[in-house]
CSV table of C-alpha atoms in Angstrom, one decimal:
chain,number,residue,atom,x,y,z
S,1119,UNK,CA,-19.6,28.5,-5.6
S,1120,UNK,CA,-16.6,30.8,-5.4
S,1121,UNK,CA,-14.4,30.5,-8.4
S,1122,UNK,CA,-10.8,31.7,-8.3
S,1123,UNK,CA,-8.7,32.6,-11.3
S,1124,UNK,CA,-5.4,30.8,-11.9
S,1125,UNK,CA,-3.4,30.3,-15.1
S,1126,UNK,CA,-2.3,26.9,-13.8
S,1127,UNK,CA,-5.6,25.7,-12.3
S,1128,UNK,CA,-6.6,25.0,-8.7
S,1129,UNK,CA,-6.5,21.4,-7.5
S,1130,UNK,CA,-7.9,19.7,-4.3
S,1131,UNK,CA,-6.3,16.5,-3.3
S,1132,UNK,CA,-8.2,14.2,-0.9
S,1133,UNK,CA,-6.0,11.9,1.1
S,1134,UNK,CA,-7.6,9.4,3.5
S,1135,UNK,CA,-5.1,6.7,4.3
S,1136,UNK,CA,-1.5,6.3,5.6
S,1137,UNK,CA,-0.8,4.5,2.4
S,1138,UNK,CA,-1.6,7.7,0.5
S,1139,UNK,CA,0.9,9.6,2.7
S,1140,UNK,CA,3.6,7.1,1.9
S,1141,UNK,CA,2.9,6.7,-1.9
S,1142,UNK,CA,2.1,10.4,-2.8
S,1143,UNK,CA,3.6,12.7,-0.1
S,1144,UNK,CA,6.8,10.8,0.7
S,1145,UNK,CA,7.5,10.1,-3.0
S,1146,UNK,CA,7.3,13.9,-3.6
S,1147,UNK,CA,4.4,13.6,-6.1
S,1148,UNK,CA,2.1,16.2,-4.4
S,1149,UNK,CA,5.0,18.6,-3.9
S,1150,UNK,CA,5.8,18.4,-7.6
S,1151,UNK,CA,2.2,19.1,-8.6
S,1152,UNK,CA,2.0,22.0,-6.1
S,1153,UNK,CA,4.9,23.7,-7.9
S,1154,UNK,CA,2.7,24.4,-10.9
S,1155,UNK,CA,-0.8,24.4,-9.5
S,1156,UNK,CA,-2.5,26.0,-6.5
S,1157,UNK,CA,-3.2,22.9,-4.4
S,1158,UNK,CA,-5.3,22.3,-1.3
S,1159,UNK,CA,-4.9,19.0,0.6
S,1160,UNK,CA,-8.0,17.7,2.4
S,1161,UNK,CA,-7.7,14.9,4.9
S,1162,UNK,CA,-9.7,13.3,7.8
S,1163,UNK,CA,-8.8,14.8,11.2
S,1164,UNK,CA,-7.5,11.4,12.3
S,1165,UNK,CA,-4.9,11.2,9.5
S,1166,UNK,CA,-1.3,12.3,10.4
S,1167,UNK,CA,0.7,14.1,7.8
S,1168,UNK,CA,4.4,14.8,7.9
S,1169,UNK,CA,4.9,18.1,9.9
S,1170,UNK,CA,7.0,19.7,7.1
S,1171,UNK,CA,4.2,18.9,4.6
S,1172,UNK,CA,1.6,20.5,6.8
S,1173,UNK,CA,3.9,23.5,7.3
S,1174,UNK,CA,4.6,24.1,3.6
S,1175,UNK,CA,1.2,23.4,2.1
S,1176,UNK,CA,-2.5,24.2,2.4
S,1177,UNK,CA,-3.9,21.4,4.5
S,1178,UNK,CA,-7.5,21.3,5.6
S,1179,UNK,CA,-8.9,18.7,7.9
S,1180,UNK,CA,-12.5,17.4,7.9
S,1181,UNK,CA,-14.6,14.9,9.8
S,1182,UNK,CA,-15.9,12.0,7.7
S,1183,UNK,CA,-19.4,10.8,8.2
S,1184,UNK,CA,-21.6,8.0,6.8
S,1185,UNK,CA,-18.9,5.4,6.4
S,1186,UNK,CA,-20.9,2.5,7.6
S,1187,UNK,CA,-23.7,3.3,5.2
S,1188,UNK,CA,-21.4,3.7,2.3
S,1189,UNK,CA,-19.7,0.3,3.0
S,1190,UNK,CA,-23.0,-1.4,3.2
S,1191,UNK,CA,-23.8,-0.1,-0.3
S,1192,UNK,CA,-20.3,-1.2,-1.5
S,1193,UNK,CA,-21.0,-4.7,-0.3
S,1194,UNK,CA,-24.5,-4.6,-1.9
S,1195,UNK,CA,-23.0,-3.4,-5.2
S,1196,UNK,CA,-20.5,-6.3,-5.1
S,1197,UNK,CA,-23.3,-8.7,-4.6
S,1198,UNK,CA,-25.4,-7.2,-7.4
S,1199,UNK,CA,-22.5,-7.3,-9.8
S,1200,UNK,CA,-20.9,-10.5,-8.7
S,1201,UNK,CA,-21.0,-12.0,-12.2
S,1202,UNK,CA,-18.9,-9.1,-13.6
S,1203,UNK,CA,-15.8,-10.3,-11.7
S,1204,UNK,CA,-14.9,-13.8,-10.6
S,1205,UNK,CA,-13.2,-12.1,-7.7
S,1206,UNK,CA,-16.5,-10.7,-6.5
S,1207,UNK,CA,-18.1,-14.1,-6.7
S,1208,UNK,CA,-15.2,-15.8,-4.9
S,1209,UNK,CA,-15.1,-13.2,-2.1
S,1210,UNK,CA,-18.9,-13.5,-1.5
S,1211,UNK,CA,-18.7,-17.3,-1.3
S,1212,UNK,CA,-15.7,-17.1,1.0
S,1213,UNK,CA,-17.4,-14.5,3.2
S,1214,UNK,CA,-20.8,-16.1,3.6
S,1215,UNK,CA,-19.9,-19.8,3.4
S,1216,UNK,CA,-16.4,-20.0,5.0
S,1217,UNK,CA,-14.8,-23.3,5.7
S,1218,UNK,CA,-15.0,-24.4,9.3
S,1219,UNK,CA,-11.3,-24.1,9.8
S,1220,UNK,CA,-11.4,-20.4,8.8
S,1221,UNK,CA,-13.0,-19.6,12.2
S,1222,UNK,CA,-10.3,-20.9,14.5
S,1223,UNK,CA,-7.2,-22.9,14.9
S,1224,UNK,CA,-8.1,-24.2,18.3
S,1225,UNK,CA,-9.1,-27.8,19.0
S,1226,UNK,CA,-12.7,-28.8,18.1
S,1227,UNK,CA,-14.1,-28.4,21.6
S,1228,UNK,CA,-17.8,-27.7,22.4
S,1229,UNK,CA,-17.0,-24.0,22.7
S,1230,UNK,CA,-15.5,-24.1,19.2
S,1231,UNK,CA,-18.7,-25.5,17.7
S,1232,UNK,CA,-20.9,-23.0,19.5
S,1233,UNK,CA,-18.8,-20.2,18.0
S,1234,UNK,CA,-18.8,-21.8,14.6
S,1235,UNK,CA,-22.6,-22.3,14.6
S,1236,UNK,CA,-23.3,-18.8,15.8
S,1237,UNK,CA,-21.1,-17.2,13.2
S,1238,UNK,CA,-22.5,-19.4,10.5
S,1239,UNK,CA,-26.1,-18.5,11.4
S,1240,UNK,CA,-25.3,-14.8,11.3
S,1241,UNK,CA,-23.7,-15.2,7.9
S,1242,UNK,CA,-26.7,-17.1,6.6
S,1243,UNK,CA,-29.0,-14.4,7.7
S,1244,UNK,CA,-26.9,-11.8,5.9
S,1245,UNK,CA,-26.7,-14.0,2.8
S,1246,UNK,CA,-30.6,-14.4,2.8
S,1247,UNK,CA,-31.0,-10.6,3.1
S,1248,UNK,CA,-28.5,-10.0,0.2
S,1249,UNK,CA,-30.3,-12.5,-2.0
S,1250,UNK,CA,-33.6,-10.7,-1.3
S,1251,UNK,CA,-32.1,-7.3,-1.8
S,1252,UNK,CA,-30.6,-8.2,-5.1
S,1253,UNK,CA,-33.6,-10.1,-6.5
S,1254,UNK,CA,-34.6,-8.8,-10.1
S,1255,UNK,CA,-37.3,-6.5,-8.8
S,1256,UNK,CA,-35.1,-4.8,-6.1
S,1257,UNK,CA,-31.6,-4.9,-7.6
S,1258,UNK,CA,-32.0,-1.6,-9.3
S,1259,UNK,CA,-34.3,0.2,-6.9
S,1260,UNK,CA,-32.8,-0.7,-3.5
S,1261,UNK,CA,-29.2,0.4,-4.1
S,1262,UNK,CA,-30.3,3.8,-5.4
S,1263,UNK,CA,-32.7,4.2,-2.5
S,1264,UNK,CA,-30.0,3.4,0.0
S,1265,UNK,CA,-27.5,5.8,-1.7
S,1266,UNK,CA,-30.0,8.6,-1.2
S,1267,UNK,CA,-30.3,7.8,2.5
S,1268,UNK,CA,-26.6,8.1,3.1
S,1269,UNK,CA,-25.9,11.3,5.1
S,1270,UNK,CA,-24.2,14.0,3.1
S,1271,UNK,CA,-21.1,15.6,4.5
S,1272,UNK,CA,-22.2,19.2,4.3
S,1273,UNK,CA,-19.0,20.6,5.9
S,1274,UNK,CA,-16.8,18.8,3.3
S,1275,UNK,CA,-19.0,20.2,0.6
S,1276,UNK,CA,-18.7,23.7,2.0
S,1277,UNK,CA,-14.9,23.4,2.1
S,1278,UNK,CA,-14.7,22.4,-1.5
S,1279,UNK,CA,-17.3,25.0,-2.6
S,1280,UNK,CA,-15.3,27.8,-0.9
S,1281,UNK,CA,-12.1,26.7,-2.7
S,1282,UNK,CA,-13.8,26.3,-6.0
S,1283,UNK,CA,-11.1,24.0,-7.6
S,1284,UNK,CA,-10.8,23.2,-11.3
S,1285,UNK,CA,-10.2,19.5,-10.4
S,1286,UNK,CA,-10.3,17.2,-7.4
S,1287,UNK,CA,-7.9,14.2,-7.2
S,1288,UNK,CA,-8.0,11.3,-4.9
S,1289,UNK,CA,-5.7,8.2,-4.6
S,1290,UNK,CA,-8.2,5.3,-4.3
S,1291,UNK,CA,-8.6,1.6,-3.7
S,1292,UNK,CA,-12.2,2.0,-5.2
S,1293,UNK,CA,-13.6,1.3,-1.8
S,1294,UNK,CA,-13.4,4.6,0.1
S,1295,UNK,CA,-16.6,6.1,1.4
S,1296,UNK,CA,-15.0,9.6,1.2
S,1297,UNK,CA,-14.4,9.0,-2.5
S,1298,UNK,CA,-18.1,8.5,-3.2
S,1299,UNK,CA,-18.9,11.6,-1.2
S,1300,UNK,CA,-16.2,13.6,-3.1
S,1301,UNK,CA,-17.8,12.6,-6.5
S,1302,UNK,CA,-21.2,13.5,-5.2
S,1303,UNK,CA,-20.0,17.0,-4.2
S,1304,UNK,CA,-18.1,17.5,-7.5
S,1305,UNK,CA,-21.1,16.5,-9.6
S,1306,UNK,CA,-23.3,18.9,-7.6
S,1307,UNK,CA,-20.8,21.8,-7.9
S,1308,UNK,CA,-19.9,20.9,-11.5
S,1309,UNK,CA,-16.2,20.3,-10.6
S,1310,UNK,CA,-14.1,17.7,-12.4
S,1311,UNK,CA,-13.0,14.7,-10.3
S,1312,UNK,CA,-10.3,12.1,-10.8
S,1313,UNK,CA,-9.4,8.8,-9.0
S,1314,UNK,CA,-5.8,7.5,-9.0
S,1315,UNK,CA,-6.3,3.7,-8.6
S,1316,UNK,CA,-3.6,2.8,-6.1
S,1317,UNK,CA,-3.2,-1.0,-6.6
S,1318,UNK,CA,-3.3,-3.8,-9.1
S,1319,UNK,CA,-6.5,-5.5,-8.0
S,1320,UNK,CA,-8.6,-2.6,-6.8
S,1321,UNK,CA,-11.0,-2.4,-9.8
S,1322,UNK,CA,-11.7,-6.1,-9.9
S,1323,UNK,CA,-11.8,-7.2,-6.3
S,1324,UNK,CA,-13.6,-4.6,-4.1
S,1325,UNK,CA,-16.9,-3.5,-5.5
S,1326,UNK,CA,-18.5,-1.5,-8.3
S,1327,UNK,CA,-18.2,2.2,-7.5
S,1328,UNK,CA,-21.7,3.7,-7.7
S,1329,UNK,CA,-20.5,7.3,-8.4
S,1330,UNK,CA,-18.1,7.6,-11.3
S,1331,UNK,CA,-15.4,10.2,-11.4
S,1332,UNK,CA,-14.7,12.2,-14.6
S,1333,UNK,CA,-11.3,10.5,-14.9
S,1334,UNK,CA,-9.6,7.4,-13.5
S,1335,UNK,CA,-6.0,6.3,-13.8
S,1336,UNK,CA,-4.9,2.6,-13.9
S,1337,UNK,CA,-1.7,0.5,-14.2
S,1338,UNK,CA,-2.0,-1.2,-17.7
S,1339,UNK,CA,-4.2,-2.7,-20.4
S,1340,UNK,CA,-5.5,-5.3,-18.0
S,1341,UNK,CA,-6.8,-2.7,-15.6
S,1342,UNK,CA,-8.1,-0.6,-18.5
S,1343,UNK,CA,-10.2,-3.6,-19.3
S,1344,UNK,CA,-11.3,-4.0,-15.7
S,1345,UNK,CA,-12.3,-0.3,-15.6
S,1346,UNK,CA,-14.5,-0.7,-18.7
S,1347,UNK,CA,-16.0,-4.2,-18.2
S,1348,UNK,CA,-16.3,-4.3,-14.5
S,1349,UNK,CA,-16.7,-0.7,-13.4
S,1350,UNK,CA,-18.5,0.6,-16.5
S,1351,UNK,CA,-16.2,3.5,-17.1
S,1352,UNK,CA,-15.9,4.9,-20.6
S,1353,UNK,CA,-12.6,4.3,-22.3
S,1354,UNK,CA,-12.0,8.0,-23.0
S,1355,UNK,CA,-12.1,8.7,-19.2
S,1356,UNK,CA,-9.2,6.3,-18.4
S,1357,UNK,CA,-5.6,7.2,-18.1
S,1358,UNK,CA,-2.7,4.8,-17.7
S,1359,UNK,CA,-0.4,6.4,-15.0
S,1360,UNK,CA,0.7,3.5,-12.8
S,1361,UNK,CA,1.9,4.2,-9.3
S,1362,UNK,CA,4.6,6.5,-8.0
S,1363,UNK,CA,6.0,3.8,-5.7
S,1364,UNK,CA,7.4,2.0,-8.7
S,1365,UNK,CA,9.1,4.9,-10.3
S,1366,UNK,CA,12.5,4.3,-8.7
S,1367,UNK,CA,12.4,0.6,-9.7
S,1368,UNK,CA,12.8,1.5,-13.4
S,1369,UNK,CA,15.7,3.7,-12.6
S,1370,UNK,CA,17.4,1.2,-10.3
S,1371,UNK,CA,16.8,-2.1,-11.9
S,1372,UNK,CA,19.7,-1.7,-14.3
S,1373,UNK,CA,22.2,-0.5,-11.7
S,1374,UNK,CA,24.3,-2.3,-9.1
S,1375,UNK,CA,22.8,-2.1,-5.6
S,1376,UNK,CA,24.5,-3.2,-2.5
S,1377,UNK,CA,22.9,-6.2,-0.9
S,1378,UNK,CA,21.6,-6.1,2.6
S,1379,UNK,CA,22.9,-9.6,3.2
S,1380,UNK,CA,26.3,-11.2,3.1
S,1381,UNK,CA,25.0,-14.4,1.4
S,1382,UNK,CA,23.0,-15.2,-1.7
S,1383,UNK,CA,19.3,-15.6,-1.2
S,1384,UNK,CA,15.9,-16.5,-2.6
S,1385,UNK,CA,13.2,-14.0,-1.6
S,1386,UNK,CA,10.0,-15.6,-0.3
S,1387,UNK,CA,7.1,-13.1,-0.1
S,1388,UNK,CA,3.9,-13.8,1.9
S,1389,UNK,CA,0.4,-12.5,1.2
S,1390,UNK,CA,-2.2,-10.6,3.1
S,1391,UNK,CA,-4.5,-13.6,2.6
S,1392,UNK,CA,-3.9,-16.6,4.8
S,1393,UNK,CA,-2.2,-19.6,3.2
S,1394,UNK,CA,0.1,-22.3,4.5
S,1395,UNK,CA,3.4,-20.4,4.1
S,1396,UNK,CA,5.2,-22.6,6.6
S,1397,UNK,CA,4.8,-25.7,4.5
S,1398,UNK,CA,6.2,-24.0,1.5
S,1399,UNK,CA,9.2,-22.7,3.5
S,1400,UNK,CA,9.7,-26.1,5.0
S,1401,UNK,CA,9.7,-27.7,1.6
S,1402,UNK,CA,12.2,-25.1,0.2
S,1403,UNK,CA,14.4,-25.5,3.3
S,1404,UNK,CA,14.6,-29.3,2.5
S,1405,UNK,CA,15.5,-28.5,-1.1
S,1406,UNK,CA,18.3,-26.2,-0.1
S,1407,UNK,CA,19.5,-28.8,2.4
S,1408,UNK,CA,19.9,-31.5,-0.3
S,1409,UNK,CA,20.8,-29.3,-3.3
S,1410,UNK,CA,24.3,-28.7,-4.5
S,1411,UNK,CA,24.0,-24.9,-4.7
S,1412,UNK,CA,26.6,-22.6,-3.4
S,1413,UNK,CA,27.2,-23.1,0.3
S,1414,UNK,CA,25.3,-20.6,2.4
S,1415,UNK,CA,22.3,-20.0,0.1
S,1416,UNK,CA,19.3,-19.0,2.2
S,1417,UNK,CA,15.7,-18.0,1.9
S,1418,UNK,CA,14.8,-14.5,3.2
S,1419,UNK,CA,11.1,-14.8,4.3
S,1420,UNK,CA,9.1,-11.6,4.1
S,1421,UNK,CA,5.6,-12.1,5.4
S,1422,UNK,CA,3.1,-9.5,4.5
S,1423,UNK,CA,3.1,-6.7,7.1
S,1424,UNK,CA,-0.7,-7.0,7.5
S,1425,UNK,CA,-1.2,-10.8,6.9
S,1426,UNK,CA,-4.6,-12.0,8.0
S,1427,UNK,CA,-3.3,-15.2,9.6
S,1428,UNK,CA,-3.5,-15.1,13.4
S,1429,UNK,CA,-0.6,-17.4,13.9
S,1430,UNK,CA,3.1,-16.7,13.8
S,1431,UNK,CA,5.6,-18.8,11.9
S,1432,UNK,CA,8.4,-20.3,13.9
S,1433,UNK,CA,11.5,-20.5,11.8
S,1434,UNK,CA,13.7,-22.0,14.5
S,1435,UNK,CA,13.8,-25.4,12.8
S,1436,UNK,CA,14.4,-24.1,9.3
S,1437,UNK,CA,18.1,-23.8,9.1
S,1438,UNK,CA,18.2,-22.1,5.7
S,1439,UNK,CA,15.4,-19.6,6.3
S,1440,UNK,CA,15.7,-16.2,8.0
S,1441,UNK,CA,13.0,-13.5,8.6
S,1442,UNK,CA,13.4,-10.3,6.7
S,1443,UNK,CA,15.0,-7.9,9.2
S,1444,UNK,CA,12.6,-5.1,8.4
S,1445,UNK,CA,9.6,-7.2,9.1
S,1446,UNK,CA,11.3,-8.7,12.2
S,1447,UNK,CA,11.7,-5.3,13.6
S,1448,UNK,CA,8.1,-4.4,13.1
S,1449,UNK,CA,7.0,-7.6,14.7
S,1450,UNK,CA,9.2,-6.9,17.7
S,1451,UNK,CA,7.7,-3.4,18.2
S,1452,UNK,CA,4.2,-4.8,17.7
S,1453,UNK,CA,3.5,-2.2,15.0
S,1454,UNK,CA,0.4,-3.7,13.2
S,1455,UNK,CA,0.0,-0.6,11.0
S,1456,UNK,CA,3.6,-0.8,9.7
S,1457,UNK,CA,4.2,1.1,6.5
S,1458,UNK,CA,7.4,-0.3,4.9
S,1459,UNK,CA,9.6,2.6,3.6
S,1460,UNK,CA,9.7,2.4,-0.2
S,1461,UNK,CA,13.5,2.7,-0.3
S,1462,UNK,CA,13.9,-0.7,1.3
S,1463,UNK,CA,12.5,-2.7,-1.7
S,1464,UNK,CA,15.0,-2.1,-4.6
S,1465,UNK,CA,18.0,-3.7,-3.0
S,1466,UNK,CA,15.9,-6.6,-1.6
S,1467,UNK,CA,14.5,-7.4,-5.0
S,1468,UNK,CA,17.5,-6.6,-7.1
S,1469,UNK,CA,19.9,-8.9,-5.2
S,1470,UNK,CA,17.5,-11.9,-4.9
S,1471,UNK,CA,18.3,-14.9,-7.1
S,1472,UNK,CA,14.6,-15.2,-7.8
S,1473,UNK,CA,11.4,-14.4,-5.9
S,1474,UNK,CA,8.8,-16.9,-4.8
S,1475,UNK,CA,5.7,-17.1,-2.6
S,1476,UNK,CA,2.0,-16.5,-2.7
S,1477,UNK,CA,0.1,-14.4,-5.2
S,1478,UNK,CA,0.7,-10.8,-4.3
S,1479,UNK,CA,1.5,-7.4,-5.9
S,1480,UNK,CA,5.1,-8.1,-5.0
S,1481,UNK,CA,5.0,-10.4,-8.1
S,1482,UNK,CA,4.8,-7.3,-10.3
S,1483,UNK,CA,7.7,-5.6,-8.4
S,1484,UNK,CA,9.8,-8.7,-8.9
S,1485,UNK,CA,9.1,-8.8,-12.6
S,1486,UNK,CA,10.0,-5.1,-13.0
S,1487,UNK,CA,13.5,-6.2,-11.7
S,1488,UNK,CA,13.6,-9.0,-14.2
S,1489,UNK,CA,13.3,-11.6,-11.4
S,1490,UNK,CA,11.6,-14.9,-12.2
S,1491,UNK,CA,8.7,-15.5,-9.8
S,1492,UNK,CA,7.7,-19.0,-8.6
S,1493,UNK,CA,4.1,-18.8,-7.5
S,1494,UNK,CA,3.0,-21.4,-4.9
S,1495,UNK,CA,-0.5,-22.4,-5.9
S,1496,UNK,CA,-1.1,-25.5,-3.8
S,1497,UNK,CA,-4.7,-26.7,-3.3
S,1498,UNK,CA,-4.9,-26.6,0.5
S,1499,UNK,CA,-8.4,-27.7,1.3
S,1500,UNK,CA,-8.2,-26.4,4.8
S,1501,UNK,CA,-8.3,-22.7,3.9
S,1502,UNK,CA,-10.7,-20.7,1.8
S,1503,UNK,CA,-7.8,-18.6,0.6
S,1504,UNK,CA,-5.6,-21.3,-0.5
S,1505,UNK,CA,-3.5,-20.1,-3.4
S,1506,UNK,CA,-5.0,-22.5,-6.0
S,1507,UNK,CA,-8.4,-21.0,-5.4
S,1508,UNK,CA,-7.0,-17.5,-5.3
S,1509,UNK,CA,-5.3,-18.0,-8.7
S,1510,UNK,CA,-8.3,-19.6,-10.3
S,1511,UNK,CA,-10.8,-16.9,-9.0
S,1512,UNK,CA,-9.0,-13.6,-8.6
S,1513,UNK,CA,-9.5,-11.8,-12.0
S,1514,UNK,CA,-6.1,-10.0,-12.0
S,1515,UNK,CA,-4.1,-13.2,-11.4
S,1516,UNK,CA,-5.7,-15.4,-14.0
S,1517,UNK,CA,-3.7,-14.0,-16.9
S,1518,UNK,CA,-0.2,-14.3,-15.5
S,1519,UNK,CA,0.5,-17.1,-17.8
S,1520,UNK,CA,1.2,-14.5,-20.4
S,1521,UNK,CA,4.6,-13.7,-18.7
S,1522,UNK,CA,7.4,-16.2,-19.3
S,1523,UNK,CA,9.1,-15.4,-16.0
S,1524,UNK,CA,6.1,-16.5,-13.9
S,1525,UNK,CA,6.2,-20.1,-12.9
S,1526,UNK,CA,3.5,-22.0,-11.1
S,1527,UNK,CA,4.2,-24.7,-8.5
S,1528,UNK,CA,0.8,-26.5,-8.2
S,1529,UNK,CA,1.9,-29.5,-6.0
S,1530,UNK,CA,4.4,-29.8,-3.2
S,1531,UNK,CA,5.7,-33.0,-4.9
S,1532,UNK,CA,6.8,-31.0,-7.9
S,1533,UNK,CA,8.5,-28.2,-6.0
S,1534,UNK,CA,12.0,-29.6,-6.5
S,1535,UNK,CA,11.6,-29.9,-10.3
S,1536,UNK,CA,10.0,-26.5,-10.5
S,1537,UNK,CA,12.8,-25.0,-8.5
S,1538,UNK,CA,15.3,-26.4,-11.0
S,1539,UNK,CA,13.4,-24.8,-13.9
S,1540,UNK,CA,13.2,-21.4,-12.3
S,1541,UNK,CA,16.8,-21.6,-11.2
S,1542,UNK,CA,17.8,-22.2,-14.8
S,1543,UNK,CA,15.6,-19.4,-16.1
S,1544,UNK,CA,17.8,-16.9,-14.5
S,1545,UNK,CA,20.6,-17.6,-17.0
S,1546,UNK,CA,19.0,-16.2,-20.2
S,1547,UNK,CA,16.4,-13.4,-19.7
S,1548,UNK,CA,15.4,-11.4,-22.8
S,1549,UNK,CA,14.7,-8.1,-21.1
S,1550,UNK,CA,13.1,-6.5,-24.1
S,1551,UNK,CA,10.7,-9.4,-24.6
S,1552,UNK,CA,10.0,-9.5,-20.9
S,1553,UNK,CA,9.1,-5.8,-20.8
S,1554,UNK,CA,6.6,-6.3,-23.6
S,1555,UNK,CA,4.9,-9.0,-21.7
S,1556,UNK,CA,4.9,-7.0,-18.5
S,1557,UNK,CA,3.4,-4.1,-20.3
S,1558,UNK,CA,0.0,-5.7,-20.3
S,1559,UNK,CA,-0.1,-5.5,-16.5
S,1560,UNK,CA,2.1,-2.4,-15.9
S,1561,UNK,CA,2.9,0.0,-18.8
S,1562,UNK,CA,4.5,3.0,-17.2
S,1563,UNK,CA,8.3,3.0,-17.7
S,1564,UNK,CA,8.9,6.5,-19.2
S,1565,UNK,CA,9.0,9.7,-17.2
S,1566,UNK,CA,8.0,10.0,-13.6
S,1567,UNK,CA,4.6,9.6,-12.1
S,1568,UNK,CA,4.6,13.4,-11.4
S,1569,UNK,CA,5.3,14.1,-15.0
S,1570,UNK,CA,2.6,11.7,-16.2
S,1571,UNK,CA,0.1,13.2,-13.9
S,1572,UNK,CA,0.9,16.8,-14.8
S,1573,UNK,CA,0.6,15.9,-18.4
S,1574,UNK,CA,-3.1,14.7,-18.1
S,1575,UNK,CA,-4.3,17.3,-15.6
S,1576,UNK,CA,-4.9,20.1,-18.2
S,1577,UNK,CA,-6.7,17.6,-20.5
S,1578,UNK,CA,-9.0,16.4,-17.7
S,1579,UNK,CA,-9.9,20.0,-16.7
S,1580,UNK,CA,-10.7,20.9,-20.4
S,1581,UNK,CA,-13.0,17.9,-21.0
């Protein structure tokens, strides 16, 4: 391995997703790190980077291999470790034993049942294999054997060996095949590696990563616990850095921001998981219709840009509900890979009276802005991803009762009374007390993400 001398250290960043481009390039984080370190940026040949970034930095493209094999092992590891996280267990049951209505919204015709039975049979076969593969005798042997059979990316290894960095860093959802290949290469070449966990649920909902980096960064004490108890990562290898996409929130939450709307509004946020958002919107529309709130109050509905539901929601009959203009534009252009610009969120959140909707990371964003959040957790038996089951089974949601500004509406019949409670909660918010409660989930309020990352890089290299 060729080793270069540098007083500041050489770093390789591996970027594999458009989300990484938005969260780490467009926020300026990687540019900041490159000011004090000699940085190389590796990315798949299919990932598009901003032209000015490619022009100003050392960018090297590579061709990924072995993705399907890695993902099979990821799924196997989730199955093996399903008792470590209630999310794993819930996702497995939902995947292999879905409710009949999860397959289709069409009428129950003969064709419908043929499709249903074919898919159910296929899933049962996969379930039987997973049960066999994770039996006590095989659960330790088979994953390690399959990992050895995954093809190695010799070209990526050669690139990293020629650079000879002091540290490799990868933003990660804990489910990227290239991340596992990066750790393998670093372990072989005796190079330090680090994962920056990019979202709230990543360590508790995806899988157990079978190759551990030398360091990992998380959001708060909750995700520190997930890293230790679910992922088996030693405490001394964990850093609490948060995410760069929230940095501006802590700057702007105490400032006056111009509203994008000429009326007062409640922000309703959808989720990527399918749940009956229309019924909740319809119920809220009726409440606004009959309430004595200021004339013109509306609900701004912001569905998740990548929502899994196949159907669209018709708002024509909901007089007090409008579609968020940013999402409406994306729908009109048919952009299914839409990456919402980060600068859109602060005004949208800051000027809302409160935020409501399904369980999603937008909940954390609302709380940063001191906005009460009304979580719709109805038990809709038609869908495997109804929000009651999601709340009860997703590990990162189950402790939200620790935050006073989070309210739960468990039944449609009580929505009106819960609405009155959350409306009143806006009047007296103890910001200091709230921040202490939020700290369990998200602790990074000081300095910028760039500064936090730059502070830990020398420590990780020295370990």
